[in-house]
Tab-separated table of C-alpha atoms and ligand atoms in Angstrom:
chain	number	residue	atom	x	y	z
A	1	MET	CA	8.629	1.848	-24.719
A	2	ALA	CA	9.111	-1.688	-23.379
A	3	LEU	CA	12.102	-2.516	-20.918
A	4	ASP	CA	13.023	-5.845	-19.638
A	5	GLY	CA	11.575	-5.874	-16.249
A	6	VAL	CA	8.343	-5.456	-14.196
A	7	VAL	CA	7.132	-1.803	-13.404
A	8	VAL	CA	5.944	-0.845	-10.109
A	9	ALA	CA	3.253	1.661	-10.702
A	10	THR	CA	3.409	3.824	-7.661
A	11	SER	CA	4.355	7.472	-6.878
A	12	ASN	CA	4.666	6.717	-3.314
A	13	PRO	CA	8.496	5.984	-2.563
A	14	GLY	CA	7.624	4.121	0.626
A	15	LYS	CA	5.575	1.619	-1.273
A	16	LEU	CA	8.330	1.129	-3.958
A	17	ARG	CA	10.993	0.416	-1.529
A	18	GLU	CA	8.715	-2.089	0.412
A	19	VAL	CA	7.537	-3.759	-2.799
A	20	ARG	CA	11.126	-4.154	-3.826
A	21	ALA	CA	11.993	-5.761	-0.523
A	22	ILE	CA	9.048	-7.950	-0.320
A	23	LEU	CA	9.746	-9.260	-3.964
A	24	ALA	CA	13.668	-9.230	-3.480
A	25	ASP	CA	14.210	-12.700	-4.927
A	26	LEU	CA	12.162	-12.191	-8.066
A	27	GLU	CA	13.544	-13.365	-11.461
A	28	ALA	CA	13.091	-9.832	-12.942
A	29	ARG	CA	14.107	-6.329	-12.347
A	30	LEU	CA	11.491	-4.213	-10.465
A	31	LEU	CA	11.665	-0.839	-12.213
A	32	ALA	CA	10.311	2.410	-10.809
A	33	LEU	CA	7.940	4.602	-12.849
A	34	ASP	CA	10.538	7.423	-13.133
A	35	ALA	CA	12.335	5.249	-15.855
A	36	PHE	CA	9.334	6.087	-18.104
A	37	ALA	CA	7.735	9.300	-19.504
A	38	PRO	CA	5.012	10.786	-16.861
A	39	LEU	CA	1.996	8.602	-16.782
A	40	ARG	CA	-1.569	9.772	-15.835
A	41	PHE	CA	-3.514	7.663	-13.630
A	42	PRO	CA	-7.147	7.523	-13.541
A	43	GLU	CA	-9.019	9.436	-10.701
A	44	GLU	CA	-9.318	6.939	-7.675
A	45	GLY	CA	-12.627	5.435	-6.781
A	46	ASP	CA	-13.774	3.757	-3.730
A	47	ASP	CA	-12.881	0.238	-4.171
A	48	TYR	CA	-9.415	-1.223	-3.486
A	49	GLU	CA	-9.573	-3.877	-6.300
A	50	GLN	CA	-10.705	-1.642	-8.968
A	51	ASN	CA	-8.237	1.209	-7.857
A	52	ALA	CA	-5.220	-1.225	-7.838
A	53	ALA	CA	-6.248	-2.781	-11.071
A	54	ALA	CA	-6.656	0.692	-12.772
A	55	LYS	CA	-3.091	1.792	-11.829
A	56	ALA	CA	-1.366	-1.489	-12.820
A	57	ARG	CA	-3.487	-1.611	-16.115
A	58	THR	CA	-2.719	2.031	-17.253
A	59	CYS	CA	0.858	1.383	-16.367
A	60	ALA	CA	1.227	-1.909	-18.261
A	61	GLN	CA	-0.568	-0.484	-21.406
A	62	ALA	CA	1.612	2.554	-21.404
A	63	THR	CA	4.831	1.106	-21.005
A	64	GLY	CA	4.451	-2.362	-22.590
A	65	CYS	CA	5.764	-4.133	-19.496
A	66	LEU	CA	4.044	-6.209	-16.822
A	67	SER	CA	3.145	-3.867	-14.150
A	68	LEU	CA	2.285	-4.120	-10.347
A	69	ALA	CA	0.430	-1.721	-8.338
A	70	ASP	CA	-1.332	-1.607	-4.952
A	71	ASP	CA	-4.120	0.400	-3.432
A	72	SER	CA	-4.174	0.442	0.362
A	73	GLY	CA	-5.615	2.151	3.375
A	74	LEU	CA	-6.169	2.155	7.122
A	75	GLU	CA	-9.548	0.928	8.391
A	76	VAL	CA	-10.353	2.124	11.992
A	77	GLU	CA	-13.221	0.560	13.810
A	78	ALA	CA	-14.241	3.492	15.906
A	79	LEU	CA	-14.646	5.498	12.638
A	80	GLY	CA	-16.890	2.872	10.685
A	81	GLY	CA	-13.899	1.794	8.674
A	82	ARG	CA	-12.521	5.267	7.713
A	83	PRO	CA	-10.493	6.578	6.227
A	84	GLY	CA	-10.304	3.153	4.378
A	85	VAL	CA	-9.838	3.399	0.699
A	86	ARG	CA	-9.528	7.150	1.016
A	87	SER	CA	-6.658	7.234	3.332
A	88	ALA	CA	-4.436	9.003	0.897
A	89	ARG	CA	-7.167	11.683	0.584
A	90	TYR	CA	-8.085	11.699	4.252
A	91	GLY	CA	-8.374	15.511	5.370
A	92	GLY	CA	-8.062	16.860	1.895
A	93	PRO	CA	-5.389	17.059	-0.820
A	94	ASP	CA	-3.179	19.780	0.984
A	95	LEU	CA	-2.244	17.533	4.024
A	96	ASP	CA	1.118	15.560	4.145
A	97	ASP	CA	1.504	12.373	6.127
A	98	ALA	CA	2.097	14.166	9.494
A	99	ALA	CA	-0.827	16.291	9.104
A	100	ARG	CA	-3.059	13.189	8.206
A	101	VAL	CA	-1.795	11.353	11.256
A	102	ALA	CA	-2.464	14.418	13.504
A	103	ARG	CA	-6.072	14.661	12.062
A	104	LEU	CA	-6.556	10.974	12.763
A	105	LEU	CA	-5.395	11.409	16.379
A	106	GLU	CA	-7.549	14.272	16.958
A	107	GLU	CA	-10.727	12.335	15.443
A	108	LEU	CA	-10.068	9.711	18.029
A	109	SER	CA	-9.212	11.774	21.081
A	110	GLY	CA	-11.135	10.648	23.889
A	111	VAL	CA	-11.497	7.005	22.462
A	112	ALA	CA	-10.047	4.607	24.810
A	113	ALA	CA	-7.284	2.456	23.874
A	114	GLU	CA	-9.358	-0.913	23.779
A	115	LYS	CA	-11.559	0.839	21.330
A	116	ARG	CA	-9.038	1.968	18.857
A	117	ALA	CA	-8.910	-1.471	16.807
A	118	ALA	CA	-7.678	-0.802	13.141
A	119	ARG	CA	-6.517	-2.771	10.256
A	120	PHE	CA	-4.234	-2.121	7.260
A	121	VAL	CA	-5.593	-3.401	3.963
A	122	CYS	CA	-3.616	-3.718	0.684
A	123	VAL	CA	-4.767	-4.997	-2.769
A	124	ALA	CA	-2.010	-5.855	-5.145
A	125	ALA	CA	-2.612	-6.134	-8.665
A	126	LEU	CA	-0.585	-7.554	-11.626
A	127	ALA	CA	-1.413	-6.377	-15.218
A	128	HIS	CA	-0.227	-7.570	-18.501
A	129	PRO	CA	0.315	-5.070	-21.370
A	130	ASP	CA	-2.865	-6.951	-23.037
A	131	GLY	CA	-5.153	-5.686	-20.346
A	132	ARG	CA	-5.483	-8.825	-18.316
A	133	VAL	CA	-5.295	-8.151	-14.485
A	134	VAL	CA	-5.189	-10.276	-11.310
A	135	THR	CA	-5.489	-9.036	-7.789
A	136	ALA	CA	-4.901	-10.403	-4.282
A	137	ARG	CA	-5.620	-8.897	-0.983
A	138	GLY	CA	-3.752	-8.882	2.411
A	139	SER	CA	-4.454	-7.067	5.841
A	140	CYS	CA	-2.894	-6.632	8.978
A	141	GLU	CA	-4.518	-6.038	12.400
A	142	GLY	CA	-3.598	-3.538	15.145
A	143	ARG	CA	-4.606	-0.533	17.066
A	144	ILE	CA	-4.211	3.319	16.754
A	145	LEU	CA	-1.814	4.537	19.346
A	146	GLY	CA	-2.364	7.852	21.227
A	147	ALA	CA	0.710	9.479	19.836
A	148	PRO	CA	3.186	8.711	17.043
A	149	ARG	CA	6.206	6.429	17.837
A	150	GLY	CA	9.195	5.619	15.519
A	151	SER	CA	10.554	7.075	12.268
A	152	ALA	CA	10.547	4.029	10.011
A	153	GLY	CA	8.101	3.443	7.151
A	154	PHE	CA	5.488	6.079	5.959
A	155	GLY	CA	1.785	7.097	6.087
A	156	TYR	CA	0.263	6.080	9.378
A	157	ASP	CA	2.932	3.771	10.378
A	158	PRO	CA	4.043	5.766	13.435
A	159	VAL	CA	0.426	5.547	15.145
A	160	PHE	CA	-0.240	1.900	14.195
A	161	LEU	CA	0.592	-0.474	16.816
A	162	ALA	CA	1.187	-3.909	15.023
A	163	ALA	CA	-0.817	-6.885	16.931
A	164	GLY	CA	1.508	-9.081	18.639
A	165	THR	CA	4.703	-7.037	18.439
A	166	GLY	CA	4.271	-4.289	20.951
A	167	LEU	CA	5.634	-1.850	18.618
A	168	SER	CA	4.380	0.818	15.992
A	169	MET	CA	4.906	-0.096	12.263
A	170	ALA	CA	7.266	2.747	12.414
A	171	GLU	CA	9.328	1.251	15.104
A	172	LEU	CA	9.731	-2.281	13.688
A	173	PRO	CA	12.830	-3.086	11.726
A	174	GLU	CA	11.894	-2.807	7.942
A	175	SER	CA	12.494	-6.551	7.626
A	176	GLU	CA	9.828	-7.224	10.338
A	177	LYS	CA	7.217	-4.775	8.637
A	178	ASN	CA	7.919	-6.541	5.439
A	179	ARG	CA	7.202	-9.873	6.841
A	180	LEU	CA	3.970	-9.006	8.506
A	181	SER	CA	2.480	-6.036	6.703
A	182	HIS	CA	-0.809	-6.114	4.676
A	183	ARG	CA	1.361	-5.099	1.572
A	184	ALA	CA	3.631	-8.317	2.268
A	185	ARG	CA	0.608	-10.517	2.418
A	186	ALA	CA	-1.030	-9.077	-0.699
A	187	PHE	CA	2.279	-9.438	-2.651
A	188	ARG	CA	2.948	-12.878	-1.409
A	189	ALA	CA	-0.506	-13.919	-2.301
A	190	LEU	CA	0.103	-12.607	-5.956
A	191	ARG	CA	3.563	-14.104	-6.267
A	192	GLY	CA	2.585	-17.278	-7.912
A	193	ARG	CA	0.859	-15.081	-10.657
A	194	ILE	CA	3.965	-12.890	-10.974
A	195	ASP	CA	6.158	-16.042	-11.391
A	196	ALA	CA	3.867	-17.605	-13.902
A	197	ALA	CA	3.552	-14.254	-15.914
A	198	LEU	CA	7.312	-14.075	-16.190
A	199	THR	CA	7.830	-17.634	-17.472
A	200	GLY	CA	4.743	-17.771	-19.549
B	301	ITT	P1	0.145	5.389	-5.368
B	301	ITT	O1	-1.539	5.415	-5.558
B	301	ITT	O2	0.996	6.146	-6.141
B	301	ITT	O3	0.673	4.147	-5.306
B	301	ITT	P2	-0.621	6.508	-2.529
B	301	ITT	O4	0.191	6.925	-1.376
B	301	ITT	O5	-1.505	7.522	-3.152
B	301	ITT	O6	0.434	6.149	-3.815
B	301	ITT	P3	-2.908	4.737	-2.131
B	301	ITT	O7	-3.847	5.629	-3.090
B	301	ITT	O8	-2.838	3.048	-2.073
B	301	ITT	O9	-1.498	5.089	-2.314
B	301	ITT	O10	-3.058	5.293	-0.623
B	301	ITT	C1	-2.733	4.602	0.475
B	301	ITT	C2	-2.645	5.438	1.719
B	301	ITT	O11	-2.782	4.471	2.948
B	301	ITT	C3	-1.184	5.975	1.886
B	301	ITT	O12	-0.947	7.219	1.190
B	301	ITT	C4	-0.977	5.987	3.368
B	301	ITT	O13	-1.573	7.146	3.822
B	301	ITT	C5	-1.927	4.774	3.773
B	301	ITT	N1	-0.979	3.546	3.927
B	301	ITT	C6	-1.097	2.477	2.913
B	301	ITT	N2	-0.144	1.487	3.247
B	301	ITT	C7	0.569	2.149	4.423
B	301	ITT	C8	1.526	1.537	5.144
B	301	ITT	O14	2.241	0.325	4.945
B	301	ITT	N3	1.862	2.354	6.221
B	301	ITT	C9	1.342	3.478	6.471
B	301	ITT	N4	0.300	4.105	5.732
B	301	ITT	C10	-0.021	3.319	4.813
């Protein structure tokens, strides 16, 4: 089934909302996956680029539409970069966002504020129905707080102090997160390719 628009291949409603805001002035409708029959995505591996490309390509081939996806994660220096590409799977499949945050704080208990450096990473992918894929990466520096703050956003936002703001990602106004986030940077870097795909 082909529709007129670009499909955002994510099952995470927080991501969908952000991608729509970041690409608000795009010359195409951004369609949610639920406009289509349920899709099965491949198991995720340990490489952001490959995971993002696989999600976008699977969606583009199944829907016949240009498709966007992202694979993202939180890299904590004191944990050697974990949970990183496995951020959605951190602590096992049964945890929700709040439980993953609690587990992260527990793992970091006793680690001093200046040793809690972290970064969010996002790889955005654009796939054509013929299988071609391009990707772009963005990141955002910060630090893990001692306790959650704020209620906006999703995932690890309440414990991520965004560098230079004095606020957690969940305390920032949405427009501000969508200006400085890893996701904003990745999709802005991909923007020229998306525009070209829509006109070409
Ligand atoms: P899709 O694969 O369906 O897009 P997902 O949530 O499983 O959704 P990922 O595999 O890319 O997506 O996992 C990324 C995880 O990293 C996500 O579940 C959050 O826990 C975390 N994360 C990514 N971006 C984030 C952000 O902007 N704020 C807070 N946490 C974020």
